[in-house]
Every structure is written in C-alpha cells, then in structure tokens.
PDB file of C-alpha atoms in Angstrom:
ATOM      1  CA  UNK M 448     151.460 118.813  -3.854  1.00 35.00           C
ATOM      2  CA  UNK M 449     153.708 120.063  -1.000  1.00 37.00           C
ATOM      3  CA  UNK M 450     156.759 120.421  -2.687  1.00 34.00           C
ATOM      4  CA  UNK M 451     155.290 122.452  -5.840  1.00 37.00           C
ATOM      5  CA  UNK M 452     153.744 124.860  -3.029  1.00 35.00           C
ATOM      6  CA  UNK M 453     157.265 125.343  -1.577  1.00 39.00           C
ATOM      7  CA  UNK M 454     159.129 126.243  -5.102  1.00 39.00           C
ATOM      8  CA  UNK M 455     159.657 130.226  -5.525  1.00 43.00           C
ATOM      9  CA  UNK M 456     161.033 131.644  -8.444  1.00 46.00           C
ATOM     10  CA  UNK M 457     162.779 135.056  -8.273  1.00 50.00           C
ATOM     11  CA  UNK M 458     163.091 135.614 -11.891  1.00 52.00           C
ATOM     12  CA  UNK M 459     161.229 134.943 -14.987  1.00 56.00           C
ATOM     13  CA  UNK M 460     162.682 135.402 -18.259  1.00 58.00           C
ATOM     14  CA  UNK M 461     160.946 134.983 -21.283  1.00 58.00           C
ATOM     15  CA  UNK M 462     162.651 136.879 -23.923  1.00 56.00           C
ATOM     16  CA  UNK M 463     164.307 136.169 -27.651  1.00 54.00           C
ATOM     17  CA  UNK M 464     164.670 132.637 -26.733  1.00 46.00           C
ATOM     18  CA  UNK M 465     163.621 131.645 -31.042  1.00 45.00           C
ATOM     19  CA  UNK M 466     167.771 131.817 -32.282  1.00 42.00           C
ATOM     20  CA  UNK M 467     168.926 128.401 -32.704  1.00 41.00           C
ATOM     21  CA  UNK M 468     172.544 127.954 -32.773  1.00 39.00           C
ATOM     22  CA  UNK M 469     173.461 128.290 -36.600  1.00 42.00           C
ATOM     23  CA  UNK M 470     172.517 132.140 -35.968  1.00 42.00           C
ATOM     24  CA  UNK M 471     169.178 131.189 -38.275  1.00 43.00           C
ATOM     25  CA  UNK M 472     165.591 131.419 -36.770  1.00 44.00           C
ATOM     26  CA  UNK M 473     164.135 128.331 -35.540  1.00 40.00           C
ATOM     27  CA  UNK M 474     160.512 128.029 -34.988  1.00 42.00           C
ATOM     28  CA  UNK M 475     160.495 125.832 -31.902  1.00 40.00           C
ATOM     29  CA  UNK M 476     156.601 126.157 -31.329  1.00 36.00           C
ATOM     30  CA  UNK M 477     157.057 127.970 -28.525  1.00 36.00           C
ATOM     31  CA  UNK M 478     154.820 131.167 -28.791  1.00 44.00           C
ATOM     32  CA  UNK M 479     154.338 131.527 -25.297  1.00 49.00           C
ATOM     33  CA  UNK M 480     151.297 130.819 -24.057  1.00 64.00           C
ATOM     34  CA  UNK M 481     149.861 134.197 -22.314  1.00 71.00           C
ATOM     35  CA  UNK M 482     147.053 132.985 -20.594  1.00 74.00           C
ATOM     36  CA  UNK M 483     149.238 130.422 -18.486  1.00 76.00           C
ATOM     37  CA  UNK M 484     152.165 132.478 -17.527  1.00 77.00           C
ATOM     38  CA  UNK M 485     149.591 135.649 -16.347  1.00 78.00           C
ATOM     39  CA  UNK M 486     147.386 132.676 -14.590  1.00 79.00           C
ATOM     40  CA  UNK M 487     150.779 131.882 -12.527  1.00 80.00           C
ATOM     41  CA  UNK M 488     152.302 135.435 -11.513  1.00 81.00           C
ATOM     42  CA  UNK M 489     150.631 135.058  -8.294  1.00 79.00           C
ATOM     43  CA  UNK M 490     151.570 131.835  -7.659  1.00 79.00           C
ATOM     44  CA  UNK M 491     155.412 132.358  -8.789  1.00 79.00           C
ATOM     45  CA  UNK M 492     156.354 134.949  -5.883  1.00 80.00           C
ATOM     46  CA  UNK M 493     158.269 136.913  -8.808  1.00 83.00           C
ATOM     47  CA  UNK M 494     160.733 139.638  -7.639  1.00 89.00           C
ATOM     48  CA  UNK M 495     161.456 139.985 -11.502  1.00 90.00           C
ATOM     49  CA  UNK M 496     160.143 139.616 -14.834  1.00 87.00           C
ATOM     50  CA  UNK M 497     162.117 140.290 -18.177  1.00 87.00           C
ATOM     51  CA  UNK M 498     159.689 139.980 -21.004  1.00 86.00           C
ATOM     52  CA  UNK M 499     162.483 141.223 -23.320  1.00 88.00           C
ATOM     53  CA  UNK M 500     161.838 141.199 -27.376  1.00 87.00           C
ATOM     54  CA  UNK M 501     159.233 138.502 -26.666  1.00 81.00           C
ATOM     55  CA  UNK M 502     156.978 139.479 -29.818  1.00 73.00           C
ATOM     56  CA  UNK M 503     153.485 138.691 -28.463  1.00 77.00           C
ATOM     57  CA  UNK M 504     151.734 137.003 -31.086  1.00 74.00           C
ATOM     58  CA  UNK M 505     148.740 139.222 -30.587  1.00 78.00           C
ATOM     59  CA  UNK M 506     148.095 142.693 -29.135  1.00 80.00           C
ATOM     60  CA  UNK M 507     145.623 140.888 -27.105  1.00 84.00           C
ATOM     61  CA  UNK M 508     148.004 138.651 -25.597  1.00 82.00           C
ATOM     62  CA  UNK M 509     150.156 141.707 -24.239  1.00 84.00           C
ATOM     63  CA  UNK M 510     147.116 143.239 -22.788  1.00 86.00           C
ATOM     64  CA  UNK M 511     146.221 140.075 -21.049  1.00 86.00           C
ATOM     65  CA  UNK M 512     149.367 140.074 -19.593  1.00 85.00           C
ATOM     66  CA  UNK M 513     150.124 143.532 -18.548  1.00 87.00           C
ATOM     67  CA  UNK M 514     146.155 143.500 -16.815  1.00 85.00           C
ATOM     68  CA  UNK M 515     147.711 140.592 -14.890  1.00 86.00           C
ATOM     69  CA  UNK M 516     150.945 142.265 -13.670  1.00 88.00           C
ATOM     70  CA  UNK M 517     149.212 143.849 -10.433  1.00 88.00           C
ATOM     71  CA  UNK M 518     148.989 139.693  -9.151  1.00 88.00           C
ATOM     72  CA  UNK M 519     152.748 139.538  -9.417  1.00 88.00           C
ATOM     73  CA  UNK M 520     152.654 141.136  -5.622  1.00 88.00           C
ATOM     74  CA  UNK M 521     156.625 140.638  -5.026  1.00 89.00           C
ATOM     75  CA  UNK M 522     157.469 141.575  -8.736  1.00 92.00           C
ATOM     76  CA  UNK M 523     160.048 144.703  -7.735  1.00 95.00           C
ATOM     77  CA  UNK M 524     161.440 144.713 -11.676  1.00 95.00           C
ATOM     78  CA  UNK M 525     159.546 144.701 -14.867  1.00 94.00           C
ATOM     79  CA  UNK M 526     161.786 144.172 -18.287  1.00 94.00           C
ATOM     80  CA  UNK M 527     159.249 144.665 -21.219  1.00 94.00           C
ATOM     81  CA  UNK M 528     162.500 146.005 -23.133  1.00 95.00           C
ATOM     82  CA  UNK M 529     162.368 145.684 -27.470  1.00 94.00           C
ATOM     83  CA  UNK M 530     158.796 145.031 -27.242  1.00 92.00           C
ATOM     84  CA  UNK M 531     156.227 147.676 -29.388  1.00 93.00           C
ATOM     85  CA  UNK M 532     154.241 149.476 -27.401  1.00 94.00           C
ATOM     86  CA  UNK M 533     151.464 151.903 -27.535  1.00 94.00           C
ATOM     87  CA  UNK M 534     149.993 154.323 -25.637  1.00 96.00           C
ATOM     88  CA  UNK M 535     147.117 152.162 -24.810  1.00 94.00           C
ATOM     89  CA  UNK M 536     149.551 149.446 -23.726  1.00 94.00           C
ATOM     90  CA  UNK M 537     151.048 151.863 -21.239  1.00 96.00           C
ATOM     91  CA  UNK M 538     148.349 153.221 -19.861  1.00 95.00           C
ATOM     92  CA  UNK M 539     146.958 149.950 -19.084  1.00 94.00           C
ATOM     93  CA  UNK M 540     150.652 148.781 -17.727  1.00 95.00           C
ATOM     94  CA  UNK M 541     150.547 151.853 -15.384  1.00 95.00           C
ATOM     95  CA  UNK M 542     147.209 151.199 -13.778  1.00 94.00           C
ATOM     96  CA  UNK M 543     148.711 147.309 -13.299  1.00 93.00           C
ATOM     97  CA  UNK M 544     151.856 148.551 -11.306  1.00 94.00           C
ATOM     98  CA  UNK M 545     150.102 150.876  -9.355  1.00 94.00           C
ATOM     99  CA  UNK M 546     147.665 148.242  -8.120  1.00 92.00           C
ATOM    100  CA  UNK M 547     150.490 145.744  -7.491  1.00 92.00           C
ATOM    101  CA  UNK M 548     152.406 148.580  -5.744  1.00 94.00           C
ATOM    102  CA  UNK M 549     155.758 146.875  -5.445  1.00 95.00           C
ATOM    103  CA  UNK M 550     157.479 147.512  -9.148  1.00 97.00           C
ATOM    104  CA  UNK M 551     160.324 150.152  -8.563  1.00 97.00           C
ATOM    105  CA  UNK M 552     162.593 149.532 -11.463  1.00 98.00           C
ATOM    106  CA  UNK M 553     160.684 149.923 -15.124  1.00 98.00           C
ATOM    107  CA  UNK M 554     162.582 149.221 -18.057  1.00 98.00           C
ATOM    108  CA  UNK M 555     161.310 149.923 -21.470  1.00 98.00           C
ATOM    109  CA  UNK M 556     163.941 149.971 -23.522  1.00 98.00           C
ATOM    110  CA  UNK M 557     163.639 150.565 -27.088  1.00 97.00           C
ATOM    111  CA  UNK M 558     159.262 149.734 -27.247  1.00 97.00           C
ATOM    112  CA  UNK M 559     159.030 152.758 -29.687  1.00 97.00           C
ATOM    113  CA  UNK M 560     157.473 154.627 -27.587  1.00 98.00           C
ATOM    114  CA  UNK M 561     156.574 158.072 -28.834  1.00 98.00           C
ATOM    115  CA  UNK M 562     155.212 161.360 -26.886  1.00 98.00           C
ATOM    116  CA  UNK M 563     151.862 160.040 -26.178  1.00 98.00           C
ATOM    117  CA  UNK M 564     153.317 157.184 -24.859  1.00 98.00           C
ATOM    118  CA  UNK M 565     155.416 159.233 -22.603  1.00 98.00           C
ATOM    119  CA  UNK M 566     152.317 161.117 -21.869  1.00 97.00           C
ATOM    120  CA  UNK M 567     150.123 157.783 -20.304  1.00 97.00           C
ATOM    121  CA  UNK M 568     153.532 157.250 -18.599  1.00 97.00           C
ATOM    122  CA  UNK M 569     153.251 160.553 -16.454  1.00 97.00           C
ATOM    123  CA  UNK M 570     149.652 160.624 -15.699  1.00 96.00           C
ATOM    124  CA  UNK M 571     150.197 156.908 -14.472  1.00 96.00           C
ATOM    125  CA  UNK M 572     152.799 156.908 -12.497  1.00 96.00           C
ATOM    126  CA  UNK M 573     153.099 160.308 -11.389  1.00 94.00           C
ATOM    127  CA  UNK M 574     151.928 159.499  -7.698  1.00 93.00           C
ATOM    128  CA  UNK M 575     153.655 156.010  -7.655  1.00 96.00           C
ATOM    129  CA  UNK M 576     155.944 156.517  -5.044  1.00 95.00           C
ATOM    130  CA  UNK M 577     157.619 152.584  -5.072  1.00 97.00           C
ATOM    131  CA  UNK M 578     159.418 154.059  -8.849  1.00 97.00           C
ATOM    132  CA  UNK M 579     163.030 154.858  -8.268  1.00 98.00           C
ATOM    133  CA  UNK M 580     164.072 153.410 -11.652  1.00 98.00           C
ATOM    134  CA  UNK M 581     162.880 154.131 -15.346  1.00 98.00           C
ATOM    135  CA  UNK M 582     164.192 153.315 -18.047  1.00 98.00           C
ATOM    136  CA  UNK M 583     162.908 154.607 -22.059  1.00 98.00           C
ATOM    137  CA  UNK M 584     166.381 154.720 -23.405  1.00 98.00           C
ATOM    138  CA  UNK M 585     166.032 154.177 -27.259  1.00 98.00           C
ATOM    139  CA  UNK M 586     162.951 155.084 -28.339  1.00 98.00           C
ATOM    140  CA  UNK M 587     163.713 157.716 -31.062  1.00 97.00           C
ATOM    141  CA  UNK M 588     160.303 158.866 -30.932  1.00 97.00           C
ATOM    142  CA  UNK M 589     160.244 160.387 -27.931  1.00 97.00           C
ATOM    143  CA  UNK M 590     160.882 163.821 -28.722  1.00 97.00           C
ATOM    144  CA  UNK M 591     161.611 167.134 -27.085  1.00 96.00           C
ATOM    145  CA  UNK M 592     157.818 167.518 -26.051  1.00 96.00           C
ATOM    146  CA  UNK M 593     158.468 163.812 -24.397  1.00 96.00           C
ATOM    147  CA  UNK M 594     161.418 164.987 -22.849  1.00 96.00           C
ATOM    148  CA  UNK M 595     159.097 167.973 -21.534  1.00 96.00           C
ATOM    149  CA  UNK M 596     156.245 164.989 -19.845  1.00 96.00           C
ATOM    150  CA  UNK M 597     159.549 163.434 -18.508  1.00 97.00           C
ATOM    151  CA  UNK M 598     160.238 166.144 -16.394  1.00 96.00           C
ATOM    152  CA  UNK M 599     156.548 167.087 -15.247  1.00 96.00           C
ATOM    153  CA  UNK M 600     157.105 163.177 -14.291  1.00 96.00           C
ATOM    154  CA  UNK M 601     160.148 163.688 -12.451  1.00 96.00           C
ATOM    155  CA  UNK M 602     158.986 166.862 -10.941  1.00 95.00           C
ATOM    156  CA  UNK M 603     155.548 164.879  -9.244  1.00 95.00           C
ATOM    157  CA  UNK M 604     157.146 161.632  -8.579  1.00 94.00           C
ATOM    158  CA  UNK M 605     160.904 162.807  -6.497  1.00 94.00           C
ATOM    159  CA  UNK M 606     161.196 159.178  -5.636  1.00 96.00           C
ATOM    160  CA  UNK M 607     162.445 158.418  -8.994  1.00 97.00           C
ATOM    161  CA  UNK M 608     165.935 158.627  -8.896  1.00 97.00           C
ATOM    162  CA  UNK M 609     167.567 156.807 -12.143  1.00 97.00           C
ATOM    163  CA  UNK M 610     166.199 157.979 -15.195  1.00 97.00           C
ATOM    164  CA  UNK M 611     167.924 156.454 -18.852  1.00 97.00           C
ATOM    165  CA  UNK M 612     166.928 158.258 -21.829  1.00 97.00           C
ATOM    166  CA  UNK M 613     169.986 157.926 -24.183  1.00 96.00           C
ATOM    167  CA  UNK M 614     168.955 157.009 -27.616  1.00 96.00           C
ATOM    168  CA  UNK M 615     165.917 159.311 -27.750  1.00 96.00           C
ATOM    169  CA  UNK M 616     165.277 162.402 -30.230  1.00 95.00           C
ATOM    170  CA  UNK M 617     164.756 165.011 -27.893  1.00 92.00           C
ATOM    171  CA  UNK M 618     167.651 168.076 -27.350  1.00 92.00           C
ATOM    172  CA  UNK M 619     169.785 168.264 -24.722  1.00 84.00           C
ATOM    173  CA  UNK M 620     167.680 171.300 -23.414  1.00 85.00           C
ATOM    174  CA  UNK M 621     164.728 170.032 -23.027  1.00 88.00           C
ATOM    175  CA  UNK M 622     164.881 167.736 -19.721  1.00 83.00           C
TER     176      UNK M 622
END
C-alpha cells in the first residue's frame, strides 16, 4: 500500500536484544530470521545497520546476509561489532560493500578477527575509496603481522582517515 511505500528507516538495529530484565537470558524466540531482513535491505533505504553481538544461529545465515549487504544502496554504516568472524566471512563482506559502494564507516569490533582476517580486509577494500572509517579494535588476534596488512591498507586506500585498533596484540611499532 501507499503508506508502507512511503516509510524509510535510517537505522536498523538488531543486536543483544535476548537479556530480559532480571539480568537472566530469556529465550524470546526471536532468532532473527535472515532471509527476511536481507530480502528487505533494499526496500528499507538503510543509512545504518548495527548487527551488534547478534549470534547468527548458523554460519550460513551470516553469509546470506553479508551477500545481501551490496542491496542496502544508502547503508553509509555497517556495525557487525562482537560477532565471530572468519576470513571467509570477510572476504565475502568486502566484495558486498564494494558492490554497494556507499559504506564508509566499518566497525568490527571485537569479531576475533586474526591476521588472515586482516589480510581479506586489505585485498578487499584496498581500492574502496567511500572507507574513511574502520574500526577492528579488540580483536587480540590481530597481531604485529596484522598490524603490518593494516598499514599496506592504509597506505593503498588514503581515504581512510579513522582507524581504531586498541585492544589488539600487535606492538606499538608495527603500524
């Protein structure tokens, strides 16, 4: 109907919504279904999407999603913060942003990354000139060789101009 058509949301949130209010888990039934949410990032005109500490029931389910990002064509912040991800995960995130083309402020907060994570990271997004803001603060695993991929990043892609790494293993040296 009309009205549906003219509703835009700016922001999606979806994460660590399973707390009920005596501080105890409470299993509302509410594993989000995947396949509807990716289905609607085009119609949702997203400027934002925080998919923080979500737990996706299945790997499959996050790589639904992230192949779906690239529809989210106004999506200008991505928030998969305290969610595990691998270097598969990121590789396929980095080919969704650059064909959406519009995401310039990644945050992936403690996802326990590692180097090879770090490594899909570069070779994604090292020609993605809309990235001014990354984020990979606290993930321990990143170490100095992670700090070194960092830099080759930073050194292809000058656009980026806020980088947060606190919380990682690598020396102060190496960046």
């Amino acid at each position: 109907s009309q009205s549906i058509k003219n509703l835009i949301f700016q922001s999606c949130d979806l994460g660590d919504h399973h707390n009920g209010g005596d501080g105890g888990d409470v299993d509302d039934g509410s594993s989000y279904n995947i396949e509807i949410i990716a289905s609607a990032l085009p119609l949702m005109d997203l400027s934002s999407l925080s998919l923080v500490d979500v737990n996706f029931p299945t790997r499959e389910c996050l790589h639904y999603l992230l192949a779906h990002v690239e529809q989210a064509k106004e999506l200008k912040l991505l928030d998969l913060s305290q969610n595990t991800l691998s270097a598969d995960c990121i590789s396929l995130l980095s080919r969704s942003i650059r064909g959406q083309n519009q995401v310039s402020r990644l945050i992936l907060s403690d996802c326990s990354l590692d180097n090879a994570c770090v490594k899909e990271l570069t070779v994604g997004l090292r020609d993605y000139d809309p990235l001014t803001s990354l984020d990979v603060s606290k993930n321990k695993q990143i170490s100095d060789r992670g700090a070194g991929q960092i830099k080759e990043l930073l050194e292809a892609n000058s656009k980026i101009t806020k980088l947060h790494v606190n919380g990682c293993s690598f020396s102060e040296g190496s960046l």
